[in-house]
Coordinates of C-alpha atoms in Angstrom, one line a residue:
Chain A
M76 CA 13.4 25.1 -10.0
E77 CA 10.9 25.4 -7.2
F78 CA 8.9 27.8 -9.2
V79 CA 8.7 25.4 -12.2
V80 CA 7.5 22.7 -9.9
F81 CA 4.9 25.0 -8.4
L82 CA 3.7 26.0 -11.9
I83 CA 3.3 22.4 -13.1
A84 CA 1.7 21.2 -9.8
G85 CA -0.5 24.2 -9.6
A86 CA -1.7 23.6 -13.2
I87 CA -2.6 20.0 -12.2
V88 CA -4.4 21.2 -9.1
V89 CA -6.5 23.8 -10.9
G90 CA -7.1 21.6 -13.9
G91 CA -8.2 18.7 -11.6
A92 CA -10.5 21.1 -9.7
I93 CA -12.1 22.3 -12.9
G94 CA -12.5 18.7 -14.0
V95 CA -14.4 17.8 -10.9
L96 CA -16.9 20.5 -11.7
A97 CA -17.0 20.1 -15.4
F98 CA -17.3 16.3 -15.9
A99 CA -20.8 15.1 -16.1
N100 CA -19.7 11.5 -15.3
P101 CA -19.1 11.1 -11.5
V102 CA -16.3 8.6 -12.1
H103 CA -14.4 11.1 -14.3
A104 CA -15.0 13.8 -11.7
A105 CA -13.6 11.6 -8.9
L106 CA -10.5 10.9 -11.0
S107 CA -10.0 14.6 -11.5
L108 CA -10.2 15.0 -7.8
V109 CA -7.4 12.4 -7.5
A110 CA -5.3 14.6 -9.9
T111 CA -5.9 17.6 -7.7
L112 CA -4.9 15.7 -4.6
F113 CA -1.7 14.5 -6.3
G114 CA -0.9 18.1 -7.3
V115 CA -1.2 19.1 -3.7
A116 CA 1.0 16.2 -2.6
V117 CA 3.7 17.4 -5.1
L118 CA 3.4 20.9 -3.6
F119 CA 3.9 19.4 -0.2
V120 CA 7.1 17.6 -1.3
A121 CA 8.4 20.9 -2.9
Q122 CA 7.9 22.5 0.6
N123 CA 10.0 19.6 2.1
A124 CA 6.9 18.2 3.9
Q125 CA 7.3 14.7 2.7
F126 CA 5.2 13.2 5.5
L127 CA 2.2 15.3 4.6
A128 CA 2.6 14.5 1.0
A129 CA 2.7 10.7 1.7
V130 CA -0.3 11.0 4.0
Q131 CA -2.2 13.1 1.5
V132 CA -1.8 10.3 -1.1
I133 CA -2.5 7.4 1.3
V134 CA -5.5 8.9 3.0
Y135 CA -7.2 11.0 0.4
A136 CA -6.2 9.4 -2.9
G137 CA -5.8 5.9 -1.5
A138 CA -8.7 5.6 0.8
I139 CA -11.3 8.4 0.5
V140 CA -11.6 8.8 -3.2
V141 CA -11.5 5.0 -3.5
L142 CA -14.5 4.9 -1.2
F143 CA -16.3 7.5 -3.4
L144 CA -15.6 5.4 -6.4
F145 CA -16.7 2.3 -4.6
V146 CA -20.0 3.8 -3.7
I147 CA -20.4 5.1 -7.3
M148 CA -19.7 1.7 -8.7
L149 CA -22.0 -0.1 -6.2
L150 CA -24.9 2.3 -6.6
G151 CA -24.4 2.3 -10.4
V152 CA -24.9 6.1 -10.6
D153 CA -22.3 6.2 -13.3
R154 CA -24.8 7.2 -16.0
S155 CA -24.6 10.9 -15.8
D156 CA -27.5 12.4 -13.8
D157 CA -29.7 15.0 -15.2
L158 CA -28.1 18.3 -14.2
R159 CA -31.1 20.5 -15.0
V160 CA -33.1 19.2 -12.0
E161 CA -32.4 21.1 -8.9
P162 CA -32.9 18.8 -5.9
I163 CA -33.1 21.6 -3.3
V164 CA -34.8 24.8 -4.3
G165 CA -32.5 27.8 -4.1
Q166 CA -29.4 25.6 -3.6
R167 CA -27.5 26.8 -6.6
P168 CA -27.7 30.6 -6.2
L169 CA -26.7 30.1 -2.5
A170 CA -23.8 27.8 -3.5
L171 CA -22.7 30.5 -6.0
L172 CA -22.9 33.1 -3.3
A173 CA -20.9 31.0 -0.9
G174 CA -18.3 30.2 -3.5
V175 CA -17.7 33.8 -4.4
G176 CA -17.5 34.6 -0.7
V177 CA -14.9 32.0 0.0
L178 CA -12.9 33.1 -3.0
A179 CA -13.0 36.7 -1.9
A180 CA -12.0 35.9 1.6
S181 CA -9.0 33.8 0.6
L182 CA -8.0 36.5 -1.9
V183 CA -8.1 39.1 0.8
A184 CA -6.2 36.9 3.1
V185 CA -3.5 36.2 0.6
L186 CA -3.2 39.8 -0.6
S187 CA -3.1 41.4 2.8
A188 CA -0.7 38.8 4.3
G189 CA 1.4 38.4 1.2
G190 CA 2.9 41.9 1.1
S191 CA 6.1 42.5 -0.7
T192 CA 8.7 39.9 -1.6
A193 CA 11.0 41.1 1.2
T194 CA 8.6 40.3 4.0
R195 CA 7.8 37.0 2.4
T196 CA 11.4 35.9 2.5
V197 CA 11.8 37.0 6.0
R198 CA 8.8 35.1 7.1
S199 CA 9.8 31.9 5.3
T200 CA 13.2 31.9 7.0
A201 CA 11.7 32.6 10.3
V202 CA 9.2 29.7 10.2
A203 CA 11.6 27.3 8.6
I204 CA 11.8 24.0 10.5
P205 CA 15.3 22.8 11.5
T206 CA 16.2 20.6 8.6
E207 CA 18.1 18.0 10.6
E208 CA 14.9 16.8 12.2
P209 CA 12.6 14.9 9.8
D210 CA 9.2 16.5 9.5
V211 CA 7.5 13.4 11.1
T212 CA 9.4 13.9 14.3
S213 CA 8.5 17.6 14.6
L214 CA 4.9 17.0 13.7
G215 CA 4.6 14.1 16.2
R216 CA 6.2 16.2 19.0
L217 CA 3.8 19.1 18.3
L218 CA 0.8 16.8 18.2
F219 CA 1.5 15.1 21.4
T220 CA 2.6 18.1 23.4
D221 CA 1.0 21.5 22.4
H222 CA -2.0 20.1 20.6
V223 CA -2.7 16.9 22.5
L224 CA -6.2 18.0 23.5
A225 CA -7.2 18.7 19.9
L226 CA -5.7 15.3 19.0
E227 CA -7.7 13.5 21.6
I228 CA -10.9 15.3 20.8
T229 CA -10.4 14.4 17.1
A230 CA -9.9 10.7 18.1
I231 CA -13.1 10.7 20.1
L232 CA -15.0 12.4 17.2
L233 CA -13.7 9.7 14.9
T234 CA -14.7 6.9 17.3
V235 CA -18.2 8.4 17.7
A236 CA -18.4 8.5 13.9
V237 CA -17.4 4.8 13.6
V238 CA -19.9 3.7 16.2
G239 CA -22.6 5.9 14.6
A240 CA -21.9 4.4 11.2
V241 CA -22.2 0.9 12.6
V242 CA -25.5 1.7 14.4
L243 CA -27.0 3.2 11.3
A244 CA -25.8 0.5 9.0
R245 CA -27.2 -2.3 11.1
R246 CA -30.2 -3.8 9.5
P247 CA -33.2 -3.6 11.9
G248 CA -34.0 -7.3 11.6
R249 CA -36.3 -8.5 14.4
D250 CA -37.7 -6.1 16.9
E251 CA -34.9 -4.1 18.4
P252 CA -33.8 -5.1 21.9
S253 CA -31.0 -7.4 20.9
V254 CA -28.5 -6.8 23.7
E255 CA -31.0 -7.7 26.5
A256 CA -32.0 -10.9 24.6
D257 CA -28.4 -11.9 24.4
V258 CA -27.9 -11.4 28.1
E259 CA -31.0 -13.5 28.8
A260 CA -29.8 -16.2 26.5
E261 CA -26.4 -16.1 28.4
A262 CA -28.2 -16.5 31.8
Chain B
M151 CA 20.8 11.4 6.7
G152 CA 19.8 10.7 3.1
D153 CA 21.9 9.4 0.3
P154 CA 25.5 10.7 0.5
L155 CA 25.4 10.9 -3.3
Y156 CA 23.5 14.2 -3.1
A157 CA 25.3 15.7 -0.2
G158 CA 27.9 17.6 -2.3
G159 CA 25.5 19.3 -4.7
I160 CA 24.3 17.9 -8.1
G161 CA 26.9 17.6 -10.8
L162 CA 27.2 15.5 -14.0
T163 CA 28.5 12.4 -12.2
V164 CA 25.6 12.5 -9.8
V165 CA 23.1 12.7 -12.6
L166 CA 24.7 9.9 -14.5
V167 CA 24.9 7.7 -11.4
T168 CA 21.2 8.3 -10.7
L169 CA 20.3 7.6 -14.3
L170 CA 22.3 4.4 -14.1
K171 CA 20.5 3.4 -10.9
V172 CA 17.1 4.1 -12.5
L173 CA 18.1 1.9 -15.4
V174 CA 19.3 -0.9 -13.2
T175 CA 16.3 -0.8 -11.0
F176 CA 14.0 -0.9 -14.0
V177 CA 15.8 -3.7 -15.7
L178 CA 16.2 -5.7 -12.5
L179 CA 12.5 -5.5 -11.8
L180 CA 11.6 -6.5 -15.3
V181 CA 14.1 -9.4 -15.3
A182 CA 12.9 -10.5 -11.8
T183 CA 9.3 -10.4 -13.0
M184 CA 10.2 -12.5 -16.1
F185 CA 12.0 -14.9 -13.8
M186 CA 9.1 -14.9 -11.3
V187 CA 6.5 -15.9 -13.9
W188 CA 8.7 -18.8 -15.1
F189 CA 9.5 -19.7 -11.5
E190 CA 5.8 -19.8 -10.5
R191 CA 4.8 -21.9 -13.4
K192 CA 7.6 -24.3 -12.9
I193 CA 7.0 -24.7 -9.1
V194 CA 3.3 -25.0 -9.5
A195 CA 3.8 -27.6 -12.2
D196 CA 6.1 -29.5 -9.9
M197 CA 3.6 -29.4 -7.2
Q198 CA 0.9 -30.7 -9.5
H199 CA 3.2 -33.4 -11.1
R200 CA 3.3 -31.7 -14.4
I201 CA 6.3 -30.6 -16.4
G202 CA 5.5 -27.0 -16.9
P203 CA 7.1 -24.7 -19.6
N204 CA 10.0 -26.5 -21.2
R205 CA 10.0 -25.4 -24.8
A206 CA 11.4 -21.8 -25.1
G207 CA 15.0 -21.7 -24.1
P208 CA 16.8 -23.9 -21.6
W209 CA 14.3 -25.2 -19.0
G210 CA 11.6 -23.0 -20.6
L211 CA 13.3 -19.9 -19.2
L212 CA 12.3 -17.8 -22.2
Q213 CA 8.6 -18.8 -22.0
T214 CA 7.7 -15.4 -20.5
L215 CA 9.4 -13.6 -23.2
A216 CA 7.6 -15.7 -25.8
D217 CA 4.2 -15.0 -24.1
G218 CA 5.0 -11.3 -23.8
T219 CA 5.8 -11.1 -27.5
K220 CA 2.6 -13.0 -28.4
L221 CA 0.5 -10.6 -26.3
F222 CA 2.2 -7.7 -27.9
F223 CA 1.1 -8.7 -31.3
K224 CA -2.4 -9.7 -30.5
E225 CA -5.4 -7.6 -31.5
D226 CA -6.2 -4.9 -29.0
L227 CA -10.0 -5.0 -28.3
L228 CA -12.0 -2.1 -27.0
P229 CA -15.5 -3.3 -25.8
D230 CA -18.4 -1.4 -27.2
R231 CA -19.8 -0.3 -23.8
A232 CA -16.4 0.5 -22.4
D233 CA -15.5 4.0 -21.1
R234 CA -12.8 4.7 -23.7
I235 CA -10.5 7.0 -21.7
V236 CA -10.7 5.1 -18.4
F237 CA -10.4 1.8 -20.1
R238 CA -7.1 2.9 -21.6
L239 CA -5.9 4.6 -18.4
A240 CA -6.5 1.7 -16.0
P241 CA -3.5 -0.6 -17.1
V242 CA -1.2 2.4 -16.9
L243 CA -2.4 3.2 -13.4
A244 CA -1.7 -0.4 -12.4
V245 CA 1.8 -0.5 -13.9
V246 CA 3.3 2.8 -12.9
P247 CA 2.9 2.5 -9.1
A248 CA 4.2 -1.1 -9.4
F249 CA 7.4 0.3 -10.9
L250 CA 7.7 3.2 -8.5
A251 CA 7.2 1.1 -5.3
F252 CA 10.4 -0.8 -5.9
A253 CA 12.5 2.3 -5.9
I254 CA 12.7 2.4 -2.1
V255 CA 14.0 -1.1 -1.7
P256 CA 17.7 -1.3 -0.7
I257 CA 19.1 -4.1 -2.8
G258 CA 22.7 -4.1 -1.5
G259 CA 25.4 -2.3 0.5
N260 CA 27.2 -3.6 3.5
F261 CA 25.3 -2.2 6.4
A262 CA 27.9 -3.0 8.9
E263 CA 30.0 -0.3 7.2
G264 CA 27.3 2.3 6.6
G265 CA 25.5 0.6 3.8
T266 CA 27.1 2.5 1.0
V267 CA 29.0 1.4 -2.1
S268 CA 31.3 3.5 -4.2
M269 CA 30.3 4.0 -7.8
F270 CA 32.6 6.1 -10.0
G271 CA 34.3 7.6 -7.0
R272 CA 31.1 8.5 -5.3
E273 CA 29.6 7.0 -2.1
T274 CA 26.0 6.1 -2.6
F275 CA 23.2 3.8 -1.4
L276 CA 22.3 0.8 -3.5
Q277 CA 18.7 1.9 -3.8
L278 CA 17.1 4.2 -6.2
A279 CA 15.6 6.6 -3.7
D280 CA 15.7 6.9 0.1
P281 CA 12.9 9.4 0.9
P282 CA 12.5 10.1 4.6
V283 CA 9.0 8.6 4.4
G284 CA 10.1 5.5 2.4
V285 CA 7.7 3.1 4.0
L286 CA 4.8 5.4 3.6
F287 CA 5.8 5.9 -0.1
F288 CA 5.3 2.2 -0.5
L289 CA 1.8 2.3 1.1
A290 CA 0.9 5.3 -1.1
M291 CA 1.9 3.5 -4.2
S292 CA 0.0 0.3 -3.3
G293 CA -3.0 2.6 -2.5
I294 CA -2.7 4.1 -6.0
G295 CA -2.4 0.6 -7.5
V296 CA -6.0 0.0 -6.4
Y297 CA -7.2 2.4 -9.0
G298 CA -5.9 0.2 -11.8
V299 CA -7.9 -2.8 -10.8
M300 CA -11.0 -0.8 -9.8
L301 CA -11.2 1.3 -12.9
A302 CA -10.5 -1.6 -15.1
G303 CA -13.5 -3.4 -13.6
W304 CA -15.7 -0.4 -13.9
S305 CA -14.7 0.9 -17.3
S306 CA -15.2 -2.4 -19.0
G307 CA -18.9 -1.9 -19.0
S308 CA -19.6 -5.5 -18.3
K309 CA -20.8 -7.3 -15.1
Y310 CA -18.0 -9.8 -14.3
P311 CA -15.3 -7.2 -14.4
L312 CA -17.4 -4.9 -12.3
L313 CA -17.9 -7.5 -9.7
G314 CA -14.2 -8.3 -9.7
G315 CA -13.4 -4.6 -9.4
V316 CA -15.8 -4.1 -6.5
R317 CA -14.3 -7.2 -4.7
A318 CA -10.8 -5.9 -5.3
T319 CA -11.5 -2.5 -3.9
A320 CA -13.1 -3.9 -0.7
Q321 CA -10.4 -6.4 -0.2
I322 CA -7.4 -4.1 -0.8
V323 CA -8.9 -1.3 1.4
S324 CA -9.6 -3.8 4.2
Y325 CA -6.2 -5.4 4.2
E326 CA -4.3 -2.1 3.8
A327 CA -5.3 -1.4 7.4
A328 CA -3.8 -4.6 8.7
L329 CA -0.7 -4.1 6.5
G330 CA -0.3 -0.6 7.8
L331 CA -0.7 -1.6 11.4
S332 CA 1.9 -4.4 11.2
L333 CA 4.2 -1.8 9.6
A334 CA 3.6 0.5 12.5
S335 CA 5.2 -2.1 14.8
V336 CA 8.4 -2.0 12.7
I337 CA 8.3 1.8 12.6
L338 CA 7.9 1.9 16.4
V339 CA 10.8 -0.4 17.0
N340 CA 13.2 1.2 14.5
G341 CA 12.0 4.8 15.1
T342 CA 12.3 5.7 11.4
L343 CA 10.3 5.6 8.2
S344 CA 13.3 5.4 5.8
T345 CA 13.9 2.0 4.4
H346 CA 17.7 2.5 4.5
Q347 CA 17.5 3.4 8.2
I348 CA 15.3 0.4 8.9
V349 CA 17.8 -1.9 7.3
A350 CA 20.7 -0.2 9.1
E351 CA 18.8 -0.7 12.5
Q352 CA 18.7 -4.4 11.8
A353 CA 22.4 -4.7 10.9
G354 CA 24.3 -5.4 14.1
A355 CA 24.5 -8.7 16.0
G356 CA 21.5 -9.5 18.1
F357 CA 20.7 -11.9 21.0
G358 CA 23.8 -13.8 22.0
G359 CA 25.6 -12.9 18.8
I360 CA 23.9 -15.8 17.0
I361 CA 20.3 -14.8 16.4
P362 CA 20.3 -11.8 14.0
N363 CA 19.0 -8.5 15.0
W364 CA 16.3 -8.6 12.5
N365 CA 12.9 -7.1 13.0
L366 CA 11.4 -10.5 12.6
V367 CA 12.9 -11.3 16.0
V368 CA 12.8 -7.8 17.5
T369 CA 9.1 -7.2 16.8
G370 CA 8.3 -10.8 17.8
V371 CA 7.3 -12.6 14.6
V372 CA 3.6 -11.7 14.8
P373 CA 3.8 -8.4 12.7
A374 CA 5.9 -10.3 10.1
I375 CA 3.2 -13.0 9.7
I376 CA 0.4 -10.4 9.6
F377 CA 2.4 -8.4 7.0
L378 CA 2.9 -11.5 4.9
I379 CA -0.8 -12.5 5.0
A380 CA -2.1 -8.9 4.4
G381 CA 0.5 -8.5 1.7
T382 CA -0.8 -11.7 -0.1
A383 CA -4.3 -10.3 0.1
E384 CA -3.1 -6.9 -1.1
L385 CA -1.5 -8.6 -4.1
N386 CA -4.8 -10.5 -4.9
R387 CA -2.8 -13.6 -4.9
P388 CA -4.2 -17.0 -4.0
P389 CA -5.7 -17.8 -1.5
F390 CA -7.0 -14.3 -1.7
D391 CA -7.6 -14.2 -5.4
L392 CA -11.4 -13.6 -5.3
V393 CA -10.8 -10.6 -7.6
E394 CA -10.2 -12.9 -10.5
A395 CA -11.8 -16.1 -9.3
E396 CA -12.0 -17.9 -12.6
Q397 CA -14.8 -20.2 -11.6
E398 CA -17.1 -17.3 -10.6
L399 CA -16.0 -14.3 -12.5
V400 CA -14.6 -15.6 -15.8
G401 CA -11.4 -13.6 -15.3
G402 CA -12.4 -10.9 -12.9
F403 CA -11.5 -7.3 -13.5
N404 CA -9.4 -8.0 -16.6
T405 CA -12.0 -10.1 -18.5
E406 CA -12.4 -7.6 -21.2
Y407 CA -8.7 -6.8 -21.6
S408 CA -6.6 -8.3 -24.4
S409 CA -3.2 -7.8 -26.0
I410 CA -0.7 -5.4 -24.4
R411 CA -3.2 -3.9 -21.9
F412 CA -3.8 -7.3 -20.5
A413 CA 0.0 -7.9 -20.4
L414 CA 0.4 -4.7 -18.4
F415 CA -2.0 -5.9 -15.7
F416 CA -0.1 -9.2 -15.7
L417 CA 3.2 -7.4 -15.4
A418 CA 1.9 -5.2 -12.6
E419 CA 0.7 -8.1 -10.7
F420 CA 4.0 -9.9 -10.8
M421 CA 6.0 -6.8 -10.2
N422 CA 4.0 -6.2 -7.1
T423 CA 4.7 -9.7 -6.0
V424 CA 8.4 -9.1 -6.4
T425 CA 8.2 -5.8 -4.6
M426 CA 6.1 -7.2 -1.7
S427 CA 8.7 -10.0 -1.2
A428 CA 11.5 -7.4 -1.3
L429 CA 9.6 -5.4 1.3
V430 CA 9.2 -8.3 3.6
V431 CA 12.9 -8.9 3.3
T432 CA 13.7 -5.3 3.9
L433 CA 11.4 -4.7 6.8
F434 CA 11.7 -8.0 8.7
L435 CA 14.7 -9.9 7.5
G436 CA 17.4 -7.2 7.5
G437 CA 17.4 -6.6 3.7
P438 CA 20.9 -7.2 2.3
S439 CA 22.5 -7.9 5.7
G440 CA 24.3 -11.2 6.3
P441 CA 27.8 -12.5 6.9
V442 CA 30.4 -11.0 4.5
W443 CA 33.9 -11.9 3.8
G444 CA 36.7 -11.1 1.4
P445 CA 38.3 -8.0 -0.1
E446 CA 36.6 -4.7 -0.8
P447 CA 34.4 -5.2 -3.9
V448 CA 33.3 -8.7 -2.9
R449 CA 32.5 -7.6 0.6
T450 CA 30.5 -4.5 -0.2
W451 CA 29.0 -5.5 -3.6
F452 CA 28.7 -9.3 -4.0
F453 CA 27.6 -10.6 -0.6
P454 CA 24.9 -8.1 0.3
I455 CA 23.3 -8.4 -3.1
F456 CA 23.6 -12.2 -2.8
W457 CA 21.9 -12.3 0.6
F458 CA 19.2 -10.0 -0.6
L459 CA 18.4 -12.0 -3.7
L460 CA 18.5 -15.3 -1.7
K461 CA 16.0 -14.0 0.9
L462 CA 13.9 -12.6 -2.0
V463 CA 13.7 -15.9 -3.7
V464 CA 12.7 -17.6 -0.4
F465 CA 9.7 -15.3 -0.2
L466 CA 8.8 -15.6 -3.8
F467 CA 8.8 -19.3 -3.3
V468 CA 6.5 -18.8 -0.3
F469 CA 4.0 -16.9 -2.4
V470 CA 4.0 -19.6 -5.0
W471 CA 3.7 -22.2 -2.3
F472 CA 0.6 -20.5 -1.0
R473 CA -0.9 -20.6 -4.5
G474 CA 0.0 -24.2 -5.0
T475 CA -1.4 -25.5 -1.7
L476 CA -4.2 -23.3 -0.3
P477 CA -7.8 -23.2 -1.5
R478 CA -9.4 -19.9 -2.1
L479 CA -11.2 -18.2 0.7
R480 CA -14.9 -17.5 0.6
Y481 CA -15.8 -13.8 0.6
D482 CA -17.1 -13.7 4.2
Q483 CA -14.1 -15.6 5.4
L484 CA -11.8 -13.1 3.7
M485 CA -13.5 -10.2 5.5
D486 CA -13.7 -12.0 8.8
L487 CA -10.0 -12.8 8.7
G488 CA -9.1 -9.2 7.8
W489 CA -11.3 -7.3 10.2
K490 CA -11.8 -9.6 13.1
A491 CA -8.5 -11.4 13.3
L492 CA -5.7 -9.5 11.6
I493 CA -6.6 -5.9 12.4
P494 CA -7.2 -6.4 16.2
L495 CA -4.2 -8.6 16.4
A496 CA -1.9 -6.1 14.7
L497 CA -3.3 -3.2 16.7
G498 CA -2.9 -5.2 20.0
W499 CA 0.6 -6.2 19.2
F500 CA 1.5 -2.7 18.4
L501 CA 0.2 -1.5 21.8
L502 CA 2.0 -4.4 23.4
L503 CA 5.3 -3.4 21.8
G504 CA 4.7 0.2 22.8
A505 CA 4.0 -0.8 26.5
V506 CA 7.1 -2.9 26.6
R507 CA 9.1 0.0 25.2
V508 CA 7.8 2.5 27.7
A509 CA 8.3 0.0 30.6
R510 CA 11.9 -0.4 29.6
N511 CA 12.6 3.3 29.2
E512 CA 11.0 4.2 32.5
G513 CA 12.6 1.2 34.3
W514 CA 9.4 -0.3 35.6
N515 CA 9.3 -3.6 37.4
L516 CA 9.3 -6.2 34.7
V517 CA 7.1 -8.7 36.6
V518 CA 4.4 -6.1 37.3
T519 CA 4.5 -4.8 33.8
F520 CA 4.1 -8.3 32.2
G521 CA 1.4 -9.2 34.8
A522 CA -0.5 -6.0 33.8
I523 CA 0.0 -6.7 30.1
T524 CA -1.3 -10.3 30.5
V525 CA -4.4 -9.1 32.4
V526 CA -5.2 -6.5 29.7
V527 CA -4.6 -8.9 26.9
V528 CA -6.9 -11.5 28.5
V529 CA -9.6 -8.9 29.1
A530 CA -9.3 -7.6 25.6
V531 CA -9.5 -11.0 23.9
T532 CA -12.5 -12.0 26.0
L533 CA -14.3 -8.8 25.2
L534 CA -13.6 -9.2 21.5
N535 CA -14.7 -12.8 21.5
L536 CA -17.9 -12.0 23.4
S537 CA -18.8 -9.2 21.0
L538 CA -18.0 -11.4 17.9
R539 CA -20.2 -14.2 19.3
A540 CA -23.0 -11.8 20.1
A541 CA -22.9 -10.4 16.6
Q542 CA -22.8 -13.8 15.1
R543 CA -25.8 -14.9 17.1
Q544 CA -27.7 -11.9 16.1
R545 CA -26.8 -12.4 12.4
L546 CA -28.1 -16.0 12.6
A547 CA -31.3 -14.9 14.3
D548 CA -31.8 -12.2 11.7
A549 CA -31.4 -14.7 8.9
E550 CA -34.0 -16.9 10.6
V551 CA -36.5 -14.0 10.7
N552 CA -35.9 -13.0 7.2
A553 CA -36.0 -16.5 5.8

């Protein structure tokens, strides 16, 4: 049963990924990306990680790709760009090289760690989360105990990103020093 | 945890019961939608001193059916400049999540006695699915629903739909934050994501045995109001219906749609309205809980479903009432309300609930705690106000310079 689910979801994931690369129209490519994200969410559910699946759909499919599409729609770049033009010289060979490298690295990782079926079953039972506790609870506990530093740093990073986005997006209207002017106006 | 139906393995009875539940949920949602369209038209007609639909069936009850049939047999147009695949995909992407979202709503079951009913000798919940992440499932589905509107607007290859689609996306993404943050308060108080558990938490008697133990009271009304407002915006219903503002955008994102595809959008919109009302009831008004009497089948079957439907109708009426009485917001007002009022308020309230909870668990002095909370709230509100005013002044000055 799990194997069948894996096959179908895996096919969707790979198909979507190929679609992202193959479609000339950016909107179609973004939709393929949604399919991939969905496939991954299904795989999460099959692994009993419902929380991750839900977050995957809410954050990636429901927010990030929506923003991609939003930008595509607003900028009107939906008429497929000319793919023969190479914006940065040497980008494509380097990208190919990097892609092959990543693929090789992950293959090595899977093959060396995968081993025989016996070791795999042993590992999966050893790592198995106690099923009485919902995965949200265990995730939350881990995040706020063992990994609290990483969590806080991520939070700061996100805050910095938001502030940076606001600063960059602000239209430089009149000559800059606005805060001081406001203080003077107040006084 | 989870539906007791699946506790003892999966046999033929279990599959049949599940299929029955799927069928009932599907039909219930469709009938509720049909009823809702009629209800809305009748109520709005009453509010505007008109008669409303009164031809098809008694009191015009079958009007929706007639309209649906008509739409079914109309010509299906495909605009010349449309993106053929996406144009066909969009209505489906709107309808499917609308159907799925309703699956997590508990529509019955006496929660004073565990919230189960027995069906063919099996104990089960009266809801199609009770995933451990129920509430998030709803958020995920409403997040997917955005695609329907957005892609419909884009794929039509025409400017009014595109504008409608862009507006819809911005609006739904903005208000999803407020919706999620008000939900977070409920999750914090109930300590669970499963809708069944959330209803079960609200079952017992509350304050003084008279006021119910509903989240509406327990979370202190504010999250419920925020949820209702953000939900209305999420549904693109008036006064937040800029997405299809007829006076500005012809028909908005669905301008180019006709026939059954248009009907699908219409269906999705009303199904979402029903689901959103059902969710307000589930999250804040104790779902099917209420006083029950009588022997076994009446007590576990009739009364809970009756209470649920009654509360549902109240909120459906509220949505129609909004439409009948409130003028549409301007776009900047919409964004101001979402980002500068609802989101800070929802976030602040969430922190407040968290602080109260910690104080109670740690046994802190109540007076000191509330004093500290008051100080923090005053400081936060002042800061927010100052920053908003500074931003507004600057915006005005910018406009002056640019003019």
